[in-house]
Short mmCIF file of N, CA, C and O in Angstrom, two decimals:
data_model
loop_
_atom_site.label_atom_id
_atom_site.label_comp_id
_atom_site.label_asym_id
_atom_site.label_seq_id
_atom_site.Cartn_x
_atom_site.Cartn_y
_atom_site.Cartn_z
N SER A 87 91.64 110.61 112.62
CA SER A 87 91.40 109.47 111.59
C SER A 87 91.23 108.18 112.12
O SER A 87 91.73 108.11 113.52
N GLN A 88 90.45 107.40 111.46
CA GLN A 88 90.40 105.94 112.11
C GLN A 88 90.24 105.01 111.00
O GLN A 88 89.84 105.32 109.90
N PHE A 89 90.29 103.84 111.39
CA PHE A 89 90.04 102.71 110.41
C PHE A 89 88.76 102.28 110.65
O PHE A 89 87.95 102.46 111.64
N THR A 90 88.07 101.85 109.61
CA THR A 90 86.48 101.37 109.63
C THR A 90 86.57 100.00 110.12
O THR A 90 85.28 99.72 110.51
N SER A 91 87.55 99.27 110.11
CA SER A 91 87.38 97.96 110.54
C SER A 91 88.77 97.39 110.71
O SER A 91 89.62 97.71 110.36
N ALA A 92 88.83 96.14 111.40
CA ALA A 92 90.07 95.29 111.51
C ALA A 92 90.72 94.99 110.22
O ALA A 92 91.86 94.80 109.73
N GLU A 93 89.76 94.67 109.16
CA GLU A 93 90.02 94.12 107.91
C GLU A 93 90.76 95.37 107.21
O GLU A 93 91.74 95.02 106.53
N GLU A 94 90.40 96.55 107.34
CA GLU A 94 90.94 97.70 106.69
C GLU A 94 92.43 97.81 107.22
O GLU A 94 93.40 98.00 106.53
N LEU A 95 92.59 97.49 108.64
CA LEU A 95 93.91 97.77 109.23
C LEU A 95 94.82 96.50 108.80
O LEU A 95 95.98 96.67 108.47
N GLU A 96 94.21 95.31 108.43
CA GLU A 96 95.01 94.24 108.18
C GLU A 96 95.52 94.50 106.77
O GLU A 96 96.55 93.77 106.11
N MET A 97 95.07 95.23 105.98
CA MET A 97 95.29 95.30 104.56
C MET A 97 96.65 96.24 104.53
O MET A 97 97.40 96.26 103.39
N GLN A 98 97.10 96.85 105.60
CA GLN A 98 98.24 97.87 105.50
C GLN A 98 99.46 96.85 105.86
O GLN A 98 99.50 96.09 106.60
N ASN A 99 100.62 97.36 105.28
CA ASN A 99 102.11 96.96 105.51
C ASN A 99 102.60 98.06 106.28
O ASN A 99 102.82 99.08 105.69
N PHE A 100 103.29 97.61 107.45
CA PHE A 100 104.11 98.67 108.33
C PHE A 100 105.59 98.53 108.37
O PHE A 100 105.96 97.26 108.31
N HIS A 101 106.44 99.51 108.43
CA HIS A 101 107.64 99.55 108.88
C HIS A 101 107.58 99.82 110.60
O HIS A 101 106.50 100.63 110.86
N PHE A 102 108.29 99.42 111.21
CA PHE A 102 108.19 99.43 112.70
C PHE A 102 109.56 99.87 113.32
O PHE A 102 110.66 99.42 112.57
N ARG A 103 109.59 100.80 114.23
CA ARG A 103 110.76 101.36 114.65
C ARG A 103 110.47 101.71 116.19
O ARG A 103 109.37 102.14 116.55
N PHE A 104 111.70 101.80 117.01
CA PHE A 104 111.55 102.19 118.37
C PHE A 104 112.02 103.77 118.34
O PHE A 104 112.96 104.07 117.60
N LYS A 105 111.45 104.60 118.99
CA LYS A 105 111.89 105.92 119.30
C LYS A 105 113.05 105.86 120.20
O LYS A 105 113.11 105.07 121.13
N GLU A 106 113.83 106.97 120.19
CA GLU A 106 114.92 106.94 121.30
C GLU A 106 114.44 107.06 122.62
O GLU A 106 114.95 106.64 123.42
N ASP A 107 113.09 107.56 122.91
CA ASP A 107 112.55 107.53 124.28
C ASP A 107 112.47 106.16 124.77
O ASP A 107 112.26 105.95 125.90
N ALA A 108 112.29 105.09 123.93
CA ALA A 108 112.16 103.58 124.46
C ALA A 108 113.43 103.26 125.22
O ALA A 108 113.24 102.50 126.06
N GLY A 109 114.70 103.88 124.94
CA GLY A 109 115.82 103.59 125.84
C GLY A 109 116.84 102.73 124.96
O GLY A 109 116.46 102.20 124.10
N GLU A 110 117.91 102.63 125.69
CA GLU A 110 119.14 102.15 125.12
C GLU A 110 118.95 100.56 124.72
O GLU A 110 119.44 100.03 123.75
N PHE A 111 118.21 99.84 125.66
CA PHE A 111 118.12 98.51 125.38
C PHE A 111 117.43 98.32 123.81
O PHE A 111 117.67 97.31 123.39
N TRP A 112 116.37 99.02 123.80
CA TRP A 112 115.50 98.75 122.43
C TRP A 112 116.20 99.30 121.32
O TRP A 112 116.27 98.77 120.20
N ILE A 113 116.74 100.51 121.58
CA ILE A 113 117.61 101.19 120.50
C ILE A 113 118.80 100.27 119.88
O ILE A 113 118.91 100.08 118.74
N GLU A 114 119.47 99.57 120.93
CA GLU A 114 120.49 98.70 120.37
C GLU A 114 120.11 97.49 119.61
O GLU A 114 120.92 96.94 119.01
N ARG A 115 118.70 97.23 119.62
CA ARG A 115 118.39 95.95 119.19
C ARG A 115 117.46 96.43 117.91
O ARG A 115 116.91 95.51 117.26
N ASP A 116 117.37 97.70 117.41
CA ASP A 116 116.49 98.22 116.57
C ASP A 116 117.26 98.19 115.14
O ASP A 116 118.26 99.26 115.16
N SER A 117 116.82 97.59 114.17
CA SER A 117 117.71 97.56 112.94
C SER A 117 117.74 98.96 112.27
O SER A 117 118.55 99.41 111.48
N ASN A 118 116.72 99.70 112.55
CA ASN A 118 116.72 101.09 112.16
C ASN A 118 117.70 102.02 112.29
O ASN A 118 118.35 103.01 111.68
N TYR A 119 118.31 101.74 113.66
CA TYR A 119 119.56 102.61 114.06
C TYR A 119 120.81 101.89 113.96
O TYR A 119 121.70 102.47 114.27
N LEU A 120 120.78 100.71 113.00
CA LEU A 120 122.03 100.10 112.97
C LEU A 120 122.24 100.00 111.28
O LEU A 120 122.91 99.12 110.70
N SER A 121 121.68 101.17 110.60
CA SER A 121 121.84 101.13 109.19
C SER A 121 121.49 99.82 108.35
O SER A 121 122.15 99.39 107.45
N ALA A 122 120.33 99.33 108.78
CA ALA A 122 119.83 97.99 108.25
C ALA A 122 118.49 98.36 107.74
O ALA A 122 117.94 99.18 108.33
N PRO A 123 117.98 97.57 107.09
CA PRO A 123 116.41 97.78 106.56
C PRO A 123 115.57 97.53 107.91
O PRO A 123 115.84 96.82 108.70
N PRO A 124 114.39 98.57 108.04
CA PRO A 124 113.66 98.36 109.04
C PRO A 124 112.90 97.21 109.22
O PRO A 124 112.77 96.30 108.40
N MET A 125 112.25 96.89 110.29
CA MET A 125 111.49 95.75 110.71
C MET A 125 110.06 96.03 109.95
O MET A 125 109.54 97.14 109.88
N PHE A 126 109.41 94.81 109.84
CA PHE A 126 108.02 94.90 109.24
C PHE A 126 107.13 94.53 110.21
O PHE A 126 107.30 93.67 111.04
N ARG A 127 105.90 94.94 110.02
CA ARG A 127 104.64 94.50 110.90
C ARG A 127 103.46 94.51 109.99
O ARG A 127 103.16 95.19 109.24
N LYS A 128 102.59 93.39 110.19
CA LYS A 128 101.36 93.33 109.69
C LYS A 128 100.49 93.18 111.00
O LYS A 128 100.61 92.16 111.55
N LEU A 129 99.50 93.95 111.22
CA LEU A 129 98.47 93.56 112.15
C LEU A 129 97.38 92.84 111.65
O LEU A 129 96.72 93.50 110.86
N ARG A 130 97.15 91.70 112.14
CA ARG A 130 96.24 90.91 111.57
C ARG A 130 94.83 90.97 112.28
O ARG A 130 94.74 91.46 113.41
N LYS A 131 93.64 90.75 111.64
CA LYS A 131 92.39 91.13 112.24
C LYS A 131 92.13 90.27 113.35
O LYS A 131 91.32 90.57 114.22
N ASP A 132 92.72 89.19 113.57
CA ASP A 132 92.61 88.25 114.75
C ASP A 132 93.33 88.76 116.05
O ASP A 132 93.33 88.25 117.14
N GLY A 133 94.00 89.77 115.89
CA GLY A 133 94.72 90.45 117.04
C GLY A 133 96.30 90.05 117.06
O GLY A 133 97.02 90.52 117.71
N SER A 134 96.67 89.15 116.05
CA SER A 134 98.16 88.65 116.08
C SER A 134 98.91 89.82 115.27
O SER A 134 98.30 90.64 114.47
N PHE A 135 100.29 89.46 115.23
CA PHE A 135 101.13 90.34 114.34
C PHE A 135 101.78 89.37 113.43
O PHE A 135 102.02 88.36 113.89
N CYS A 136 102.25 89.84 112.31
CA CYS A 136 103.02 89.02 111.32
C CYS A 136 104.10 89.95 111.17
O CYS A 136 104.43 91.25 111.10
N ARG A 137 105.29 89.17 111.15
CA ARG A 137 106.64 89.95 111.17
C ARG A 137 107.49 89.39 109.87
O ARG A 137 108.67 90.05 109.71
N SER A 138 107.03 88.56 109.12
CA SER A 138 107.78 88.00 108.02
C SER A 138 107.35 88.68 106.73
O SER A 138 106.27 88.92 106.29
N VAL A 139 108.43 89.47 105.93
CA VAL A 139 108.14 89.91 104.74
C VAL A 139 107.66 89.20 103.84
O VAL A 139 106.70 89.52 102.91
N GLU A 140 107.92 87.84 103.83
CA GLU A 140 107.45 86.89 102.85
C GLU A 140 105.84 86.71 102.90
O GLU A 140 105.21 86.38 101.90
N GLU A 141 105.17 87.07 104.03
CA GLU A 141 103.82 87.01 104.13
C GLU A 141 103.19 88.38 103.80
O GLU A 141 101.84 88.31 103.65
N PHE A 142 103.89 89.00 103.50
CA PHE A 142 103.18 90.70 103.26
C PHE A 142 102.77 90.61 101.70
O PHE A 142 103.35 89.90 100.93
N ASP A 143 101.67 91.23 101.42
CA ASP A 143 101.15 91.52 100.30
C ASP A 143 101.42 92.67 99.64
O ASP A 143 100.63 93.66 99.73
N PHE A 144 102.61 92.81 99.03
CA PHE A 144 102.98 94.38 98.61
C PHE A 144 102.37 94.57 97.40
O PHE A 144 102.07 95.80 97.01
N ASP A 145 101.89 93.46 96.61
CA ASP A 145 101.13 93.79 95.16
C ASP A 145 99.90 94.46 95.39
O ASP A 145 99.48 95.22 94.54
N THR A 146 99.14 94.12 96.34
CA THR A 146 97.79 94.70 96.70
C THR A 146 97.70 95.66 97.82
O THR A 146 96.75 96.09 98.23
N ALA A 147 98.89 96.26 98.17
CA ALA A 147 98.85 97.17 99.25
C ALA A 147 98.22 98.37 98.94
O ALA A 147 98.20 98.81 97.79
N PRO A 148 97.57 99.20 99.74
CA PRO A 148 96.78 100.33 99.44
C PRO A 148 97.70 101.46 98.76
O PRO A 148 97.23 102.13 97.78
N ILE A 149 98.89 101.58 99.25
CA ILE A 149 100.01 102.41 98.63
C ILE A 149 101.01 101.46 97.86
O ILE A 149 101.68 100.61 98.54
N PRO A 150 100.96 101.53 96.55
CA PRO A 150 101.83 100.54 95.84
C PRO A 150 103.28 100.70 96.31
O PRO A 150 103.75 101.70 96.50
N PHE A 151 103.94 99.54 96.69
CA PHE A 151 105.20 99.60 97.31
C PHE A 151 106.04 98.39 96.75
O PHE A 151 105.51 97.16 97.02
N PRO A 152 107.09 98.36 96.25
CA PRO A 152 107.92 97.22 95.95
C PRO A 152 108.34 96.28 96.96
O PRO A 152 108.58 96.85 97.88
N ARG A 153 108.49 95.23 96.61
CA ARG A 153 108.90 94.21 97.70
C ARG A 153 110.30 94.59 98.15
O ARG A 153 111.18 94.30 97.34
N PRO A 154 110.42 94.95 99.21
CA PRO A 154 112.13 95.30 99.87
C PRO A 154 112.74 94.08 100.22
O PRO A 154 112.09 93.01 100.42
N PRO A 155 113.90 94.05 100.42
CA PRO A 155 114.66 92.92 101.03
C PRO A 155 114.40 92.71 102.37
O PRO A 155 113.89 93.94 103.05
N PRO A 156 114.26 91.60 103.03
CA PRO A 156 114.09 91.31 104.39
C PRO A 156 115.00 92.12 105.16
O PRO A 156 116.06 92.08 104.76
N PRO A 157 114.46 92.37 106.36
CA PRO A 157 115.46 92.97 107.55
C PRO A 157 116.36 91.84 107.89
O PRO A 157 116.02 90.60 107.65
N ARG A 158 117.66 92.02 108.18
CA ARG A 158 118.65 91.33 108.73
C ARG A 158 118.39 90.61 109.92
O ARG A 158 118.70 89.45 110.06
N PHE A 159 117.61 91.29 110.63
CA PHE A 159 117.14 90.65 111.94
C PHE A 159 115.78 91.35 112.49
O PHE A 159 115.48 92.52 111.98
N ASP A 160 115.28 90.73 113.46
CA ASP A 160 114.02 91.36 114.02
C ASP A 160 114.15 91.24 115.47
O ASP A 160 114.91 90.63 115.94
N ILE A 161 113.54 92.41 116.37
CA ILE A 161 113.60 92.62 117.59
C ILE A 161 113.34 91.02 118.35
O ILE A 161 113.88 90.70 119.36
N PHE A 162 112.48 90.31 117.55
CA PHE A 162 112.16 89.22 118.40
C PHE A 162 113.27 87.76 117.93
O PHE A 162 113.03 86.81 118.34
N ASP A 163 114.26 88.26 117.19
CA ASP A 163 115.30 87.35 117.18
C ASP A 163 116.13 87.18 118.44
O ASP A 163 117.01 86.54 118.52
N PHE A 164 116.09 88.18 119.44
CA PHE A 164 116.78 88.23 120.48
C PHE A 164 115.95 87.42 121.79
O PHE A 164 114.85 87.73 122.05
N PRO A 165 116.74 86.47 122.04
CA PRO A 165 115.98 85.46 123.12
C PRO A 165 115.33 86.28 124.45
O PRO A 165 114.18 85.78 124.88
N GLU A 166 116.04 87.29 124.80
CA GLU A 166 115.64 88.08 126.07
C GLU A 166 114.28 88.98 125.73
O GLU A 166 113.51 88.91 126.63
N VAL A 167 114.03 89.24 124.64
CA VAL A 167 112.91 89.77 124.06
C VAL A 167 111.71 88.83 123.96
O VAL A 167 110.64 89.18 124.72
N VAL A 168 111.99 87.57 123.63
CA VAL A 168 110.82 86.62 123.44
C VAL A 168 110.60 86.10 124.88
O VAL A 168 109.36 85.80 125.26
N GLU A 169 111.52 85.81 125.71
CA GLU A 169 111.25 85.49 127.00
C GLU A 169 110.35 86.55 127.81
O GLU A 169 109.39 86.01 128.48
N ASN A 170 110.54 87.78 127.61
CA ASN A 170 109.70 88.55 128.33
C ASN A 170 108.28 88.97 127.78
O ASN A 170 107.50 89.55 128.05
N PHE A 171 108.45 89.00 126.38
CA PHE A 171 107.11 89.22 125.51
C PHE A 171 106.91 88.02 124.65
O PHE A 171 106.78 88.20 123.27
N PRO A 172 106.47 86.82 125.26
CA PRO A 172 106.23 85.78 124.14
C PRO A 172 104.76 85.86 123.44
O PRO A 172 104.82 85.25 122.28
N HIS A 173 103.96 86.63 123.64
CA HIS A 173 102.75 86.86 123.10
C HIS A 173 102.48 88.51 122.76
O HIS A 173 102.39 89.21 123.83
N ILE A 174 102.36 88.88 121.67
CA ILE A 174 102.16 90.14 121.20
C ILE A 174 100.82 90.31 120.69
O ILE A 174 100.54 89.47 119.63
N GLN A 175 99.88 90.91 121.19
CA GLN A 175 98.31 91.06 120.63
C GLN A 175 98.11 92.59 120.61
O GLN A 175 98.42 93.47 121.41
N TRP A 176 97.09 92.80 119.64
CA TRP A 176 96.71 94.18 119.41
C TRP A 176 95.11 94.27 119.48
O TRP A 176 94.59 93.17 119.34
N ARG A 177 94.57 95.36 119.85
CA ARG A 177 93.15 95.53 119.84
C ARG A 177 92.97 97.12 119.74
O ARG A 177 93.75 98.08 120.03
N PHE A 178 91.68 97.22 119.18
CA PHE A 178 91.33 98.76 119.06
C PHE A 178 90.89 99.09 120.45
O PHE A 178 90.14 98.37 121.17
N THR A 179 91.07 100.41 120.81
CA THR A 179 90.47 100.70 122.15
C THR A 179 89.92 102.40 121.90
O THR A 179 90.28 103.00 121.01
N LYS A 180 89.07 102.73 122.77
CA LYS A 180 88.32 104.09 122.44
C LYS A 180 89.01 105.12 123.24
O LYS A 180 88.66 106.17 123.35
N PHE A 181 89.95 104.88 124.28
CA PHE A 181 90.49 105.96 125.14
C PHE A 181 92.05 105.74 125.27
O PHE A 181 92.40 104.80 125.07
N CYS A 182 92.76 106.98 125.40
CA CYS A 182 94.11 107.05 125.53
C CYS A 182 94.45 108.29 126.49
O CYS A 182 94.17 109.24 125.90
N ASN A 183 94.92 107.91 127.76
CA ASN A 183 95.12 109.08 128.62
C ASN A 183 94.00 109.90 128.77
O ASN A 183 93.97 111.26 128.89
N GLY A 184 92.72 109.38 128.81
CA GLY A 184 91.41 110.32 129.22
C GLY A 184 90.85 110.81 127.97
O GLY A 184 89.73 111.19 127.73
N ALA A 185 91.60 110.68 126.73
CA ALA A 185 91.06 111.20 125.34
C ALA A 185 90.29 110.05 124.69
O ALA A 185 90.70 109.12 124.70
N LYS A 186 89.20 110.63 124.21
CA LYS A 186 88.23 109.73 123.37
C LYS A 186 89.02 109.77 121.86
O LYS A 186 89.15 110.59 121.42
N GLY A 187 88.44 108.49 121.26
CA GLY A 187 88.76 108.41 119.98
C GLY A 187 89.05 106.85 119.67
O GLY A 187 88.62 106.10 120.27
N GLN A 188 89.80 106.73 118.46
CA GLN A 188 90.03 105.25 118.30
C GLN A 188 91.65 105.23 118.18
O GLN A 188 92.37 106.00 117.77
N PHE A 189 91.99 104.28 118.96
CA PHE A 189 93.48 104.25 119.33
C PHE A 189 93.79 102.50 119.06
O PHE A 189 92.90 101.74 119.10
N ILE A 190 94.91 102.21 119.26
CA ILE A 190 95.37 100.87 119.06
C ILE A 190 96.28 100.37 120.38
O ILE A 190 97.40 100.98 120.58
N LYS A 191 95.86 99.45 121.05
CA LYS A 191 96.63 99.05 122.13
C LYS A 191 97.26 97.67 121.88
O LYS A 191 96.52 96.74 121.28
N VAL A 192 98.66 97.67 122.12
CA VAL A 192 99.50 96.64 122.04
C VAL A 192 99.96 96.01 123.39
O VAL A 192 100.56 96.70 124.17
N ASN A 193 99.43 94.81 123.61
CA ASN A 193 99.76 94.39 124.97
C ASN A 193 99.30 95.32 126.11
O ASN A 193 98.29 96.04 125.89
N ASN A 194 100.34 95.68 127.07
CA ASN A 194 99.98 96.68 128.11
C ASN A 194 100.83 98.00 127.89
O ASN A 194 101.05 98.74 128.84
N PHE A 195 101.36 98.02 126.59
CA PHE A 195 101.95 99.21 126.38
C PHE A 195 101.17 100.53 126.08
O PHE A 195 99.92 100.40 125.73
N PRO A 196 101.75 101.84 125.96
CA PRO A 196 100.80 102.82 125.98
C PRO A 196 100.17 102.84 124.54
O PRO A 196 100.63 102.30 123.63
N ALA A 197 98.93 103.17 124.28
CA ALA A 197 98.17 103.10 123.16
C ALA A 197 98.78 103.81 122.15
O ALA A 197 99.52 104.97 122.31
N LEU A 198 98.53 103.31 120.92
CA LEU A 198 99.10 104.04 119.68
C LEU A 198 98.13 104.94 119.13
O LEU A 198 96.91 104.68 118.91
N HIS A 199 98.47 106.28 118.92
CA HIS A 199 97.68 107.36 118.31
C HIS A 199 97.45 106.89 116.64
O HIS A 199 98.66 106.59 115.98
N ILE A 200 96.43 107.03 115.87
CA ILE A 200 96.33 106.81 114.49
C ILE A 200 96.38 108.14 113.78
O ILE A 200 95.34 108.97 114.11
N LEU A 201 97.39 108.33 112.90
CA LEU A 201 97.38 109.57 112.13
C LEU A 201 97.31 109.17 110.77
O LEU A 201 97.87 108.30 110.25
N ARG A 202 96.62 109.82 109.83
CA ARG A 202 96.46 109.80 108.49
C ARG A 202 97.50 110.78 107.83
O ARG A 202 97.74 111.84 108.29
N LEU A 203 98.42 110.21 106.81
CA LEU A 203 99.44 110.97 106.37
C LEU A 203 98.88 111.57 104.98
O LEU A 203 97.97 111.16 104.38
N LYS A 204 99.74 112.56 104.54
CA LYS A 204 99.31 113.16 103.17
C LYS A 204 99.41 112.25 102.17
O LYS A 204 98.66 112.64 101.15
N ASN A 205 100.09 111.35 102.09
CA ASN A 205 100.08 110.37 101.17
C ASN A 205 99.04 109.21 101.15
O ASN A 205 99.03 108.22 100.50
N TRP A 206 98.07 109.52 102.05
CA TRP A 206 97.08 108.64 102.55
C TRP A 206 97.59 107.28 103.17
O TRP A 206 96.80 106.30 103.33
N GLY A 207 98.87 107.40 103.51
CA GLY A 207 99.21 106.25 104.43
C GLY A 207 98.89 106.40 105.93
O GLY A 207 98.13 107.39 106.12
N TRP A 208 99.23 105.49 106.67
CA TRP A 208 98.91 105.62 108.22
C TRP A 208 100.26 105.91 108.99
O TRP A 208 101.20 105.19 108.48
N ARG A 209 100.02 106.32 110.18
CA ARG A 209 101.09 106.55 111.11
C ARG A 209 100.49 106.00 112.42
O ARG A 209 99.39 106.71 112.84
N LEU A 210 101.15 105.10 113.28
CA LEU A 210 100.66 104.62 114.43
C LEU A 210 101.78 104.78 115.30
O LEU A 210 102.80 104.21 115.30
N GLU A 211 101.47 105.73 116.53
CA GLU A 211 102.71 106.18 117.43
C GLU A 211 102.19 106.26 118.88
O GLU A 211 101.10 106.52 119.05
N ASN A 212 103.21 105.91 119.60
CA ASN A 212 103.13 106.40 121.07
C ASN A 212 104.32 106.86 121.34
O ASN A 212 105.27 107.11 120.57
N LEU A 213 104.87 107.12 122.80
CA LEU A 213 105.92 107.78 123.10
C LEU A 213 107.17 107.06 122.66
O LEU A 213 108.47 107.37 122.88
N TRP A 214 107.02 105.60 122.63
CA TRP A 214 108.12 104.65 122.41
C TRP A 214 108.35 104.06 121.08
O TRP A 214 109.36 103.63 120.76
N THR A 215 107.24 103.95 120.26
CA THR A 215 107.29 103.26 119.13
C THR A 215 106.63 104.10 118.04
O THR A 215 105.93 104.86 118.16
N ALA A 216 107.05 103.62 116.80
CA ALA A 216 106.19 104.29 115.73
C ALA A 216 105.94 103.22 114.30
O ALA A 216 107.04 102.14 114.33
N TYR A 217 104.78 103.13 114.01
CA TYR A 217 104.67 102.11 112.74
C TYR A 217 104.19 103.05 111.55
O TYR A 217 103.35 103.99 111.86
N GLN A 218 104.58 102.93 110.36
CA GLN A 218 104.20 103.74 109.34
C GLN A 218 104.13 102.86 108.18
O GLN A 218 104.99 102.02 107.82
N THR A 219 103.03 103.04 107.23
CA THR A 219 102.78 102.27 106.21
C THR A 219 104.05 102.35 105.36
O THR A 219 104.72 103.30 105.00
N CYS A 220 104.53 101.15 104.68
CA CYS A 220 105.66 101.16 103.82
C CYS A 220 105.49 102.02 102.78
O CYS A 220 104.65 102.07 101.85
N ASP A 221 106.71 102.79 102.49
CA ASP A 221 106.81 103.36 101.30
C ASP A 221 108.54 103.81 101.18
O ASP A 221 109.25 103.10 102.10
N ASP A 222 108.84 104.56 100.30
CA ASP A 222 110.37 104.58 100.07
C ASP A 222 110.96 105.26 101.25
O ASP A 222 112.20 104.95 101.48
N ASP A 223 110.54 106.37 101.82
CA ASP A 223 110.94 107.19 102.92
C ASP A 223 111.02 106.01 104.21
O ASP A 223 112.13 106.16 104.86
N THR A 224 110.24 105.20 104.46
CA THR A 224 110.34 104.46 105.58
C THR A 224 111.36 103.27 105.46
O THR A 224 111.89 102.70 106.20
N LEU A 225 111.48 102.84 104.13
CA LEU A 225 112.60 101.99 103.69
C LEU A 225 113.89 102.30 104.21
O LEU A 225 114.87 101.65 104.48
N HIS A 226 114.04 103.63 104.10
CA HIS A 226 115.49 104.25 104.50
C HIS A 226 115.32 104.74 105.88
O HIS A 226 116.36 105.56 106.19
N GLY A 227 114.46 104.30 106.82
CA GLY A 227 114.40 104.89 108.17
C GLY A 227 113.96 106.23 108.40
O GLY A 227 114.19 106.73 109.61
N ASN A 228 113.25 106.83 107.33
CA ASN A 228 112.82 108.27 107.62
C ASN A 228 111.38 108.33 107.94
O ASN A 228 110.63 108.71 107.17
N PHE A 229 111.25 107.95 109.28
CA PHE A 229 109.86 108.15 109.94
C PHE A 229 109.97 108.12 111.34
O PHE A 229 111.09 107.89 111.86
#
């Protein structure tokens, strides 16, 4: 599966979480593991990220989804994270560990594999993180 353009990707609203393999530092700061609403992400076509629920367009999302409550906090609320990762940028890439295809590279982290879901949503994942288009399951941390 792949996106036809950065504009198509920008139309998506994602929940974001760290996987357990990311390590204790990240898990302790991930709202998903703290019984709180998950973090939100929108990948803008200019390569930047949006983290604010208020900027998301839930009314025109490809998969209808009601506006959820904003998360209590975001990973970037922690000064040590901002200090080490002041700029987060994404881009499409054609390779991941020697495999050809379409992947998404965020800074210098392992590339995200792009998967199409049965509900026509999207999942972007690598060994440490997962992004999934917002739906009722992701709102409750089930992704």
